[in-house]
Coordinates of C-alpha atoms in Angstrom, one line a residue:
X164 CA -42.0 23.1 17.3
X165 CA -44.2 20.0 17.8
X166 CA -42.8 18.1 14.8
X167 CA -40.0 16.3 16.7
X168 CA -42.6 14.8 19.1
X169 CA -44.6 13.2 16.3
X170 CA -42.3 10.3 15.5
X171 CA -42.0 9.4 19.3
X172 CA -45.8 9.2 19.6
X173 CA -46.1 6.8 16.7
X174 CA -43.8 4.2 18.3
X175 CA -45.1 2.7 21.6
X176 CA -42.8 3.3 24.5
X177 CA -42.5 -0.5 25.3
X178 CA -41.3 -1.1 21.7
X179 CA -38.9 1.9 21.8
X180 CA -37.2 0.5 24.9
X181 CA -36.4 -2.9 23.4
X182 CA -35.6 -1.6 19.9
X183 CA -31.9 -2.7 20.0
X184 CA -32.8 -6.2 21.2
X185 CA -35.3 -6.3 18.3
X186 CA -32.5 -5.3 15.9
X187 CA -30.4 -8.2 17.3
X188 CA -33.2 -10.7 16.5
X189 CA -33.7 -9.2 13.0
X190 CA -29.9 -9.5 12.4
X191 CA -30.0 -13.2 13.6
X192 CA -32.8 -13.8 11.0
X193 CA -30.8 -12.1 8.3
X194 CA -27.6 -13.9 9.4
X195 CA -28.9 -17.4 8.4
X196 CA -30.1 -16.1 5.0
X197 CA -26.7 -14.7 4.1
X198 CA -24.7 -17.3 6.1
X199 CA -26.1 -20.1 4.0
X200 CA -24.8 -18.7 0.7
X201 CA -21.3 -18.0 2.1
X202 CA -21.1 -21.5 3.6
X203 CA -22.2 -23.1 0.4
X204 CA -19.3 -21.3 -1.5
X205 CA -16.8 -23.3 0.6
X206 CA -18.7 -26.5 0.3
X207 CA -19.1 -26.6 -3.5
X208 CA -15.9 -28.5 -4.1
X209 CA -16.9 -31.1 -1.5
X210 CA -20.4 -31.5 -3.0
X211 CA -18.8 -31.9 -6.5
X212 CA -16.7 -34.9 -5.4
X213 CA -18.3 -38.3 -6.0
X214 CA -20.2 -40.2 -3.3
X215 CA -19.8 -41.0 -0.4
X216 CA -17.8 -37.8 0.2
X217 CA -20.1 -35.6 -1.8
X218 CA -22.9 -35.9 -4.4
X219 CA -20.7 -35.9 -7.5
X220 CA -22.4 -32.7 -8.7
X221 CA -21.3 -31.4 -12.1
X222 CA -20.3 -27.7 -12.8
X223 CA -23.8 -26.9 -14.1
X224 CA -25.5 -28.7 -11.1
X225 CA -23.4 -26.7 -8.7
X226 CA -24.4 -23.5 -10.5
X227 CA -28.0 -24.5 -10.2
X228 CA -27.6 -25.3 -6.5
X229 CA -26.7 -21.6 -6.1
X230 CA -29.0 -20.2 -8.7
X231 CA -32.1 -22.1 -7.7
X232 CA -31.9 -20.3 -4.4
X233 CA -31.1 -16.9 -5.9
X234 CA -33.7 -17.0 -8.6
X235 CA -36.6 -18.1 -6.3
X236 CA -35.5 -15.5 -3.8
X237 CA -35.3 -12.7 -6.3
X238 CA -38.5 -13.6 -8.1
X239 CA -40.6 -13.7 -4.9
X240 CA -39.2 -10.7 -3.1
X241 CA -41.9 -8.3 -4.1
X242 CA -44.7 -10.7 -3.5
X243 CA -43.3 -11.5 0.0
X244 CA -43.2 -7.8 0.8
X245 CA -46.8 -7.3 -0.3
X246 CA -48.0 -10.3 1.7
X247 CA -46.1 -8.9 4.7
X248 CA -47.8 -5.6 4.3
X249 CA -51.2 -7.3 4.2
X250 CA -51.1 -10.0 6.8
X251 CA -48.5 -8.7 9.2
X252 CA -44.7 -8.6 9.0
X253 CA -44.1 -10.6 12.1
X254 CA -46.3 -13.4 10.9
X255 CA -44.5 -13.4 7.5
X256 CA -41.1 -13.4 9.3
X257 CA -42.1 -16.4 11.5
X258 CA -43.5 -18.3 8.5
X259 CA -40.4 -17.6 6.3
X260 CA -38.1 -18.8 9.1
X261 CA -40.1 -22.1 9.5
X262 CA -40.0 -22.8 5.7
X263 CA -36.2 -21.9 5.6
X264 CA -35.5 -24.3 8.6
X265 CA -37.5 -27.2 7.0
X266 CA -35.7 -26.6 3.7
X267 CA -32.3 -26.6 5.4
X268 CA -33.0 -29.9 7.2
X269 CA -34.2 -31.5 3.9
X270 CA -31.2 -30.1 2.0
X271 CA -28.8 -31.7 4.5
X272 CA -30.3 -35.1 3.7
X273 CA -30.2 -34.7 -0.1
X274 CA -29.4 -38.0 -1.9
X275 CA -28.7 -36.4 -5.3
X276 CA -27.8 -33.0 -6.9
X277 CA -31.4 -32.8 -8.2
X278 CA -32.8 -33.1 -4.6
X279 CA -30.3 -30.5 -3.3
X280 CA -31.4 -28.0 -6.0
X281 CA -35.1 -28.6 -5.1
X282 CA -34.5 -28.2 -1.4
X283 CA -32.4 -25.1 -2.0
X284 CA -35.3 -23.6 -3.9
X285 CA -37.5 -24.4 -0.8
X286 CA -35.0 -22.6 1.4
X287 CA -35.2 -19.6 -0.9
X288 CA -39.0 -19.5 -0.6
X289 CA -38.5 -19.0 3.1
X290 CA -35.7 -16.5 2.7
X291 CA -37.8 -14.4 0.3
X292 CA -40.2 -13.8 3.2
X293 CA -37.5 -13.1 5.7
X294 CA -35.3 -10.4 4.0
X295 CA -37.9 -7.7 3.2
X296 CA -39.7 -8.2 6.4
X297 CA -36.6 -7.6 8.6
X298 CA -36.1 -4.1 7.0
X299 CA -39.8 -3.3 7.3
X300 CA -39.8 -4.2 11.0
X301 CA -36.6 -2.2 11.5
X302 CA -38.2 0.9 10.0
X303 CA -41.2 0.6 12.3
X304 CA -39.3 0.2 15.6
X305 CA -36.7 3.0 15.2
X306 CA -37.2 6.7 15.1
X307 CA -36.2 8.5 11.9
X308 CA -33.0 10.0 13.4
X309 CA -31.8 6.5 14.6
X310 CA -32.7 4.7 11.3
X311 CA -29.4 5.3 9.5
X312 CA -27.4 4.0 12.5
X313 CA -29.7 0.9 12.7
X314 CA -29.5 0.2 9.0
X315 CA -25.7 0.5 9.2
X316 CA -25.5 -2.1 12.0
X317 CA -28.0 -4.2 10.1
X318 CA -25.8 -4.0 7.0
X319 CA -22.8 -4.8 9.1
X320 CA -24.5 -8.1 10.0
X321 CA -24.2 -9.1 6.4
X322 CA -20.5 -8.5 6.5
X323 CA -20.3 -10.6 9.7
X324 CA -22.2 -13.4 8.0
X325 CA -19.9 -13.3 5.0
X326 CA -16.9 -13.5 7.4
X327 CA -18.1 -16.4 9.6
X328 CA -19.8 -18.3 6.8
X329 CA -16.7 -19.8 5.1
X330 CA -15.0 -20.4 8.5
X331 CA -18.1 -22.2 9.9
X332 CA -18.4 -24.2 6.7
X333 CA -14.8 -25.1 6.8
X334 CA -14.9 -26.3 10.4
X335 CA -18.0 -28.3 9.7
X336 CA -16.6 -30.0 6.6
X337 CA -13.4 -30.8 8.5
X338 CA -15.4 -32.8 11.1
X339 CA -18.7 -33.7 9.6
X340 CA -20.3 -34.7 6.3
X341 CA -21.2 -32.0 3.7
X342 CA -24.9 -31.9 4.8
X343 CA -23.8 -30.3 8.1
X344 CA -23.4 -26.9 6.3
X345 CA -27.2 -26.9 5.9
X346 CA -28.2 -28.6 9.2
X347 CA -26.4 -25.8 11.1
X348 CA -29.2 -23.5 10.1
X349 CA -31.8 -25.4 12.1
X350 CA -30.7 -24.5 15.7
X351 CA -30.3 -20.8 14.6
X352 CA -33.8 -20.8 13.1
X353 CA -35.2 -22.3 16.4
X354 CA -33.5 -19.6 18.5
X355 CA -34.6 -16.8 16.1
X356 CA -38.2 -18.0 16.2
X357 CA -38.3 -18.1 20.1
X358 CA -36.8 -14.6 20.4
X359 CA -39.1 -13.2 17.7
X360 CA -42.3 -14.5 19.3
X361 CA -41.1 -12.9 22.6
X362 CA -39.6 -9.5 21.4
X363 CA -40.8 -8.4 17.9
X364 CA -44.0 -6.4 17.5
X365 CA -46.3 -7.0 14.5
X366 CA -47.1 -4.3 12.0
X367 CA -48.8 -4.0 8.7
X368 CA -49.7 -1.5 6.0
X369 CA -53.3 -0.1 6.6
X370 CA -53.7 0.3 2.8
X371 CA -51.9 -2.6 1.3
X372 CA -51.6 -3.1 -2.5
X373 CA -53.0 -6.0 -4.4
X374 CA -50.9 -9.0 -5.3
X375 CA -49.6 -9.5 -8.8
X376 CA -49.4 -13.3 -9.5
X377 CA -49.1 -12.9 -13.3
X378 CA -46.1 -10.5 -12.9
X379 CA -44.4 -12.9 -10.4
X380 CA -44.9 -15.9 -12.7
X381 CA -43.6 -14.0 -15.7
X382 CA -40.5 -12.8 -13.9
X383 CA -39.6 -16.2 -12.4
X384 CA -40.1 -18.1 -15.7
X385 CA -38.2 -15.5 -17.7
X386 CA -35.2 -15.5 -15.3
X387 CA -35.1 -19.3 -15.1
X388 CA -35.2 -19.7 -18.9
X389 CA -32.5 -17.1 -19.4
X390 CA -30.1 -18.5 -16.8
X391 CA -30.8 -22.1 -17.8
X392 CA -29.8 -21.2 -21.4
X393 CA -26.6 -19.6 -20.3
X394 CA -25.6 -22.5 -18.0
X395 CA -26.5 -25.0 -20.8
X396 CA -24.3 -23.1 -23.2
X397 CA -21.4 -23.4 -20.9
X398 CA -22.0 -27.1 -20.3
X399 CA -22.0 -27.8 -24.0
X400 CA -19.2 -25.3 -24.7
X401 CA -21.3 -24.0 -27.5
X402 CA -23.5 -20.9 -27.2
X403 CA -24.6 -21.3 -30.9
X404 CA -26.4 -24.5 -30.2
X405 CA -30.1 -24.2 -31.3
X406 CA -31.5 -25.3 -27.9
X407 CA -29.3 -22.8 -26.0
X408 CA -30.2 -19.9 -28.3
X409 CA -33.9 -20.9 -28.2
X410 CA -33.9 -21.0 -24.4
X411 CA -32.1 -17.7 -24.0
X412 CA -34.4 -16.0 -26.5
X413 CA -37.5 -17.4 -24.8
X414 CA -36.2 -16.1 -21.5
X415 CA -35.7 -12.6 -23.0
X416 CA -39.2 -12.7 -24.6
X417 CA -40.9 -13.6 -21.3
X418 CA -39.0 -10.9 -19.4
X419 CA -40.0 -8.4 -22.1
X420 CA -43.6 -9.5 -21.6
X421 CA -43.1 -9.0 -17.9
X422 CA -42.0 -5.4 -18.4
X423 CA -45.0 -4.7 -20.7
X424 CA -47.4 -6.3 -18.3
X425 CA -46.1 -4.4 -15.3
X426 CA -46.2 -1.1 -17.3
X427 CA -49.9 -1.6 -18.0
X428 CA -50.9 -3.1 -14.6
X429 CA -52.6 -0.9 -12.0
X430 CA -51.0 -3.0 -9.2
X431 CA -47.5 -4.0 -10.5
X432 CA -45.0 -5.9 -8.4
X433 CA -42.4 -3.9 -10.1
X434 CA -43.2 -0.3 -11.0
X435 CA -41.1 0.1 -14.2
X436 CA -41.6 3.9 -14.3
X437 CA -38.9 4.0 -11.5
X438 CA -36.4 3.4 -14.2
X439 CA -37.2 6.6 -16.0
X440 CA -35.0 8.2 -13.3
X441 CA -31.5 7.9 -14.7
X442 CA -29.9 8.2 -11.2
X443 CA -32.0 5.3 -9.9
X444 CA -31.3 3.2 -13.0
X445 CA -27.5 3.9 -12.7
X446 CA -27.4 2.9 -9.0
X447 CA -29.4 -0.3 -9.7
X448 CA -27.0 -1.1 -12.6
X449 CA -24.0 -0.6 -10.3
X450 CA -25.4 -3.0 -7.7
X451 CA -26.3 -5.7 -10.4
X452 CA -22.9 -5.4 -12.1
X453 CA -20.8 -5.5 -9.0
X454 CA -22.5 -8.6 -7.8
X455 CA -22.4 -10.1 -11.3
X456 CA -18.6 -9.8 -11.2
X457 CA -18.1 -10.7 -7.6
X458 CA -20.3 -13.8 -7.4
X459 CA -18.6 -15.2 -10.6
X460 CA -15.2 -14.6 -9.1
X461 CA -16.1 -16.2 -5.7
X462 CA -17.3 -19.3 -7.7
X463 CA -13.9 -19.9 -9.4
X464 CA -11.8 -18.6 -6.4
X465 CA -12.9 -21.6 -4.3
X466 CA -11.7 -24.0 -7.0
X467 CA -8.4 -22.1 -7.3
X468 CA -7.7 -22.2 -3.6
X469 CA -8.8 -25.8 -3.0
X470 CA -8.2 -27.7 -6.3
X471 CA -5.1 -25.9 -7.7
X472 CA -3.5 -24.7 -4.4
X473 CA -4.6 -27.7 -2.3
X474 CA -6.1 -25.9 0.7
X475 CA -8.7 -27.5 2.9
X476 CA -12.3 -26.1 3.0
X477 CA -11.5 -24.5 6.4
X478 CA -8.3 -22.9 5.1
X479 CA -10.1 -21.7 2.0
X480 CA -12.7 -20.1 4.2
X481 CA -10.0 -18.3 6.3
X482 CA -8.4 -17.1 3.1
X483 CA -11.6 -15.2 2.2
X484 CA -11.7 -13.5 5.6
X485 CA -10.0 -10.3 4.4
X486 CA -12.8 -9.7 1.9
X487 CA -15.4 -9.8 4.6
X488 CA -13.3 -7.9 7.2
X489 CA -12.8 -5.0 4.7
X490 CA -16.6 -4.8 4.2
X491 CA -17.2 -4.8 8.0
X492 CA -14.6 -2.1 8.5
X493 CA -15.4 0.2 5.6
X494 CA -19.2 -0.2 5.0
X495 CA -20.2 1.9 8.0
X496 CA -17.6 4.5 7.2
X497 CA -18.3 4.8 3.5
X498 CA -20.7 7.7 4.2
X499 CA -17.8 9.8 5.3
X500 CA -16.3 9.6 1.8
X501 CA -19.6 10.3 0.2
X502 CA -20.0 13.4 2.4
X503 CA -16.6 14.6 1.3
X504 CA -16.4 13.6 -2.3
X505 CA -20.0 12.8 -3.4
X506 CA -21.7 9.6 -4.6
X507 CA -20.3 9.7 -8.1
X508 CA -16.6 9.8 -7.1
X509 CA -16.9 7.3 -4.2
X510 CA -18.9 4.7 -6.2
X511 CA -16.7 5.1 -9.4
X512 CA -13.6 4.7 -7.3
X513 CA -15.1 1.5 -5.7
X514 CA -15.8 0.0 -9.1
X515 CA -12.3 0.9 -10.4
X516 CA -10.8 -0.9 -7.4
X517 CA -13.1 -4.0 -8.1
X518 CA -12.0 -4.0 -11.7
X519 CA -8.3 -3.8 -10.7
X520 CA -8.7 -6.7 -8.2
X521 CA -10.5 -8.8 -10.8
X522 CA -7.7 -8.1 -13.3
X523 CA -5.2 -9.3 -10.7
X524 CA -6.8 -12.8 -10.8
X525 CA -5.7 -12.9 -14.5
X526 CA -2.1 -12.9 -13.3
X527 CA -2.4 -15.6 -10.7
X528 CA -0.5 -18.8 -11.1
X529 CA -0.2 -22.1 -9.1
X530 CA 2.7 -20.6 -7.1
X531 CA 1.6 -17.0 -6.6
X532 CA 2.4 -16.0 -3.0
X533 CA -0.7 -16.4 -1.0
X534 CA -0.3 -13.0 0.7
X535 CA -1.0 -11.4 -2.7
X536 CA -4.4 -13.2 -2.8
X537 CA -5.1 -11.9 0.7
X538 CA -4.3 -8.3 -0.4
X539 CA -6.5 -8.7 -3.5
X540 CA -9.4 -10.0 -1.4
X541 CA -9.1 -7.1 1.1
X542 CA -9.1 -4.5 -1.7
X543 CA -12.1 -6.3 -3.3
X544 CA -14.0 -6.0 0.0
X545 CA -13.0 -2.3 0.3
X546 CA -14.2 -1.6 -3.2
X547 CA -17.5 -3.4 -2.5
X548 CA -18.1 -1.4 0.7
X549 CA -17.7 1.9 -1.1
X550 CA -20.2 0.8 -3.8
X551 CA -23.0 -0.7 -1.8
X552 CA -23.4 2.1 0.8
X553 CA -23.5 5.1 -1.6
X554 CA -25.8 3.3 -4.2
X555 CA -28.2 2.2 -1.4
X556 CA -28.5 5.9 -0.3
X557 CA -28.9 7.1 -3.9
X558 CA -31.7 4.5 -4.5
X559 CA -33.6 5.6 -1.4
X560 CA -33.2 9.3 -2.2
X561 CA -34.2 8.9 -5.9
X562 CA -37.8 7.8 -5.0
X563 CA -40.5 9.4 -2.8
X564 CA -40.2 8.3 0.8
X565 CA -43.5 6.3 0.7
X566 CA -41.8 4.1 -2.0
X567 CA -38.9 3.2 0.3
X568 CA -40.1 -0.4 0.8
X569 CA -40.3 -0.9 -3.0
X570 CA -36.8 0.7 -3.5
X571 CA -35.3 -1.6 -0.9
X572 CA -36.9 -4.7 -2.4
X573 CA -35.8 -3.7 -5.9
X574 CA -32.2 -3.2 -4.9
X575 CA -32.2 -6.6 -3.2
X576 CA -33.7 -8.2 -6.3
X577 CA -31.1 -6.6 -8.6
X578 CA -28.3 -7.7 -6.3
X579 CA -29.6 -11.3 -6.3
X580 CA -30.3 -11.4 -10.1
X581 CA -26.9 -9.8 -10.8
X582 CA -25.2 -12.5 -8.7
X583 CA -27.2 -15.3 -10.4
X584 CA -26.3 -14.1 -13.8
X585 CA -22.7 -13.6 -12.7
X586 CA -22.4 -17.2 -11.6
X587 CA -24.2 -18.4 -14.8
X588 CA -22.3 -16.3 -17.3
X589 CA -18.8 -16.3 -15.7
X590 CA -19.3 -20.0 -14.6
X591 CA -20.1 -20.8 -18.3
X592 CA -17.1 -18.9 -19.5
X593 CA -14.9 -20.8 -17.0
X594 CA -16.5 -24.2 -18.0
X595 CA -16.1 -23.5 -21.8
X596 CA -12.5 -22.2 -21.5
X597 CA -11.6 -25.2 -19.3
X598 CA -13.1 -27.7 -21.6
X599 CA -11.3 -26.2 -24.6
X600 CA -8.0 -26.2 -22.7
X601 CA -8.2 -29.8 -21.4
X602 CA -9.8 -31.6 -24.4
X603 CA -6.5 -32.2 -26.2
X604 CA -5.0 -33.9 -23.1
X605 CA -7.8 -36.4 -22.7
X606 CA -7.0 -38.5 -25.8
X607 CA -5.7 -41.5 -23.8
X608 CA -9.0 -41.8 -21.8
X609 CA -11.8 -44.2 -23.0
X610 CA -14.4 -42.2 -25.1
X611 CA -17.0 -42.5 -22.4
X612 CA -14.8 -40.9 -19.8
X613 CA -13.6 -38.0 -21.9
X614 CA -16.9 -36.1 -21.8
X615 CA -17.1 -36.4 -18.0
X616 CA -13.5 -35.6 -17.4
X617 CA -13.7 -32.4 -19.5
X618 CA -16.6 -30.8 -17.5
X619 CA -14.5 -29.2 -14.7
X620 CA -11.2 -29.5 -12.9
X621 CA -12.8 -31.5 -10.2
X622 CA -14.2 -34.0 -12.8
X623 CA -10.7 -34.3 -14.3
X624 CA -9.0 -34.8 -11.0
X625 CA -11.7 -37.3 -10.0
X626 CA -11.1 -39.4 -13.1
X627 CA -7.3 -39.1 -12.6
X628 CA -7.6 -40.4 -9.0
X629 CA -9.6 -43.5 -10.2
X630 CA -6.9 -44.3 -12.8
X631 CA -4.2 -44.5 -10.1
X632 CA -0.6 -43.9 -11.2
X633 CA -1.6 -43.5 -14.8
X634 CA -3.9 -40.6 -13.9
X635 CA -1.1 -38.5 -12.4
X636 CA -0.2 -37.3 -15.9
X637 CA -3.6 -35.5 -16.0
X638 CA -3.0 -33.4 -12.9
X639 CA -0.6 -30.7 -14.3
X640 CA -2.6 -30.3 -17.6
X641 CA -5.8 -29.9 -15.5
X642 CA -4.2 -27.2 -13.3
X643 CA -2.9 -25.4 -16.4
X644 CA -6.2 -25.5 -18.2
X645 CA -8.0 -24.3 -15.1
X646 CA -5.6 -21.4 -14.6
X647 CA -6.1 -20.3 -18.2
X648 CA -9.9 -20.6 -17.9
X649 CA -9.7 -18.5 -14.6
X650 CA -7.6 -15.8 -16.4
X651 CA -10.2 -15.6 -19.2
X652 CA -13.1 -15.4 -16.7
X653 CA -11.3 -12.8 -14.6
X654 CA -10.8 -10.5 -17.6
X655 CA -14.5 -10.9 -18.5
X656 CA -15.4 -9.9 -14.9
X657 CA -13.0 -6.9 -15.2
X658 CA -14.8 -5.7 -18.3
X659 CA -18.1 -5.8 -16.5
X660 CA -16.7 -3.8 -13.5
X661 CA -15.3 -1.2 -15.9
X662 CA -18.7 -0.9 -17.6
X663 CA -20.2 -0.3 -14.2
X664 CA -17.7 2.4 -13.4
X665 CA -18.5 4.2 -16.7
X666 CA -22.3 4.0 -16.0
X667 CA -22.0 5.5 -12.5
X668 CA -19.4 8.1 -13.6
X669 CA -21.9 9.4 -16.2
X670 CA -25.2 9.2 -14.3
X671 CA -24.7 9.3 -10.6
X672 CA -25.0 12.7 -8.8
X673 CA -21.9 14.2 -7.2
X674 CA -23.5 15.4 -4.0
X675 CA -26.6 14.4 -2.1
X676 CA -29.4 17.0 -2.1
X677 CA -29.9 17.8 1.6
X678 CA -32.5 20.5 1.1
X679 CA -34.8 18.0 -0.5
X680 CA -34.5 15.7 2.5
X681 CA -35.7 18.5 4.7
X682 CA -38.7 19.2 2.5
X683 CA -39.8 15.6 2.6
X684 CA -39.8 15.3 6.4
X685 CA -43.2 17.0 6.8
X686 CA -44.6 14.7 4.1
X687 CA -43.4 11.7 6.1
X688 CA -44.9 12.9 9.3
X689 CA -48.2 13.5 7.5
X690 CA -48.1 10.0 6.0
X691 CA -47.5 8.5 9.4
X692 CA -50.4 10.4 11.0

């Protein structure tokens, strides 16, 4: 009968009393990491316009502005977690926030797309140390019975950031220059740092694992080569180009070497034996595939609402509010459906809903009623909420409790990499289909302008604006070419979501195994002691 008292004794009373305030600080730290990406989605059109309004970034440069952040973040997640275990999670959180804040200030003052990409990578370096540390601290300040509730609120913070990001970005872009979407991070970072020093306790693993620098380098190099090859293929509108094929192949070879090295290492950053568990692999695949589809769609949805429909950045941000609102409403309640119908049915249904909403984009035209888009966004958020919660639970239950930190970091990595590849692949499909659709309409332009005008709808409209009255003839063909490209891209995303639905329907368990949880509790207590 003494077991219930053990968890209370391992958390100091002073920490226990301020646990909810600590959770608030952790959510504030998480907020800026997520907020930054959702703000950027609204700003990409502005950044793509020529100076002085924007930076004149091309489609591929925009993709790299997003992917530089995602790839560095995903590649360093495991290393950041190991360093946090070794030197102290609070120290890592503070350091990560400082780097993120400095990167944000520099990104706001970028003078070229190349500088923006570099400073976004610096921001990702800081974010990689923030994300895993927040969850590690949370697990160390809450009792076991309160952890699910705390994690649910923590996850709800992500939905909040997704909701306020586009609106904040839109408000800033309506009143200030594009760099303000990055500068807004600095005061939030300063507030989070002050509260963290005051409230958050430090903790570390008494038996930390060794770092794995070779594994980290191989994973980052492999991912960068792979995504660069895909983006280059879309930019050239030719995936059979020798350079493109060589780059993609090199990326796959390096990633294969990473897997082999990790398998043989006695201190791997990624334990590849986890993937022998089919349930674990299916849940990871679902997370990667849903973010692959959704990040790609978010990328083209901004151009649809702003370039084709003519909405301002703020209006575009408000249009995406139903997607975030649905996540905030349903994510905490998804467990109720899992309890009633099981993980398999809930997650499969979520992916089917995602597939249906992506297919709906294939029917959108320039005059589609905007309420239809709002309904589609709401359903998309609902589907996503019923995928993320069940798969997160499955991932945590599929591995021993002492591996919970690794499982959490791995799911974050798959989410980020899936999103990066989604932007790269679906962005490339969009770029290729658009170029093929608009090329025949650019014959009247000087040869030097044709290549530039064919890169994206923003590039075409930019050239049209410079030509004055003569350029008006390009606007309708540009919209038509973009809509066709969006339809093709949406159908590709639909196929990916359907593939995910098949994977989870075959491999995910129907019901959670509650007896096993009960068995593991004494092991957890013993590990804590």
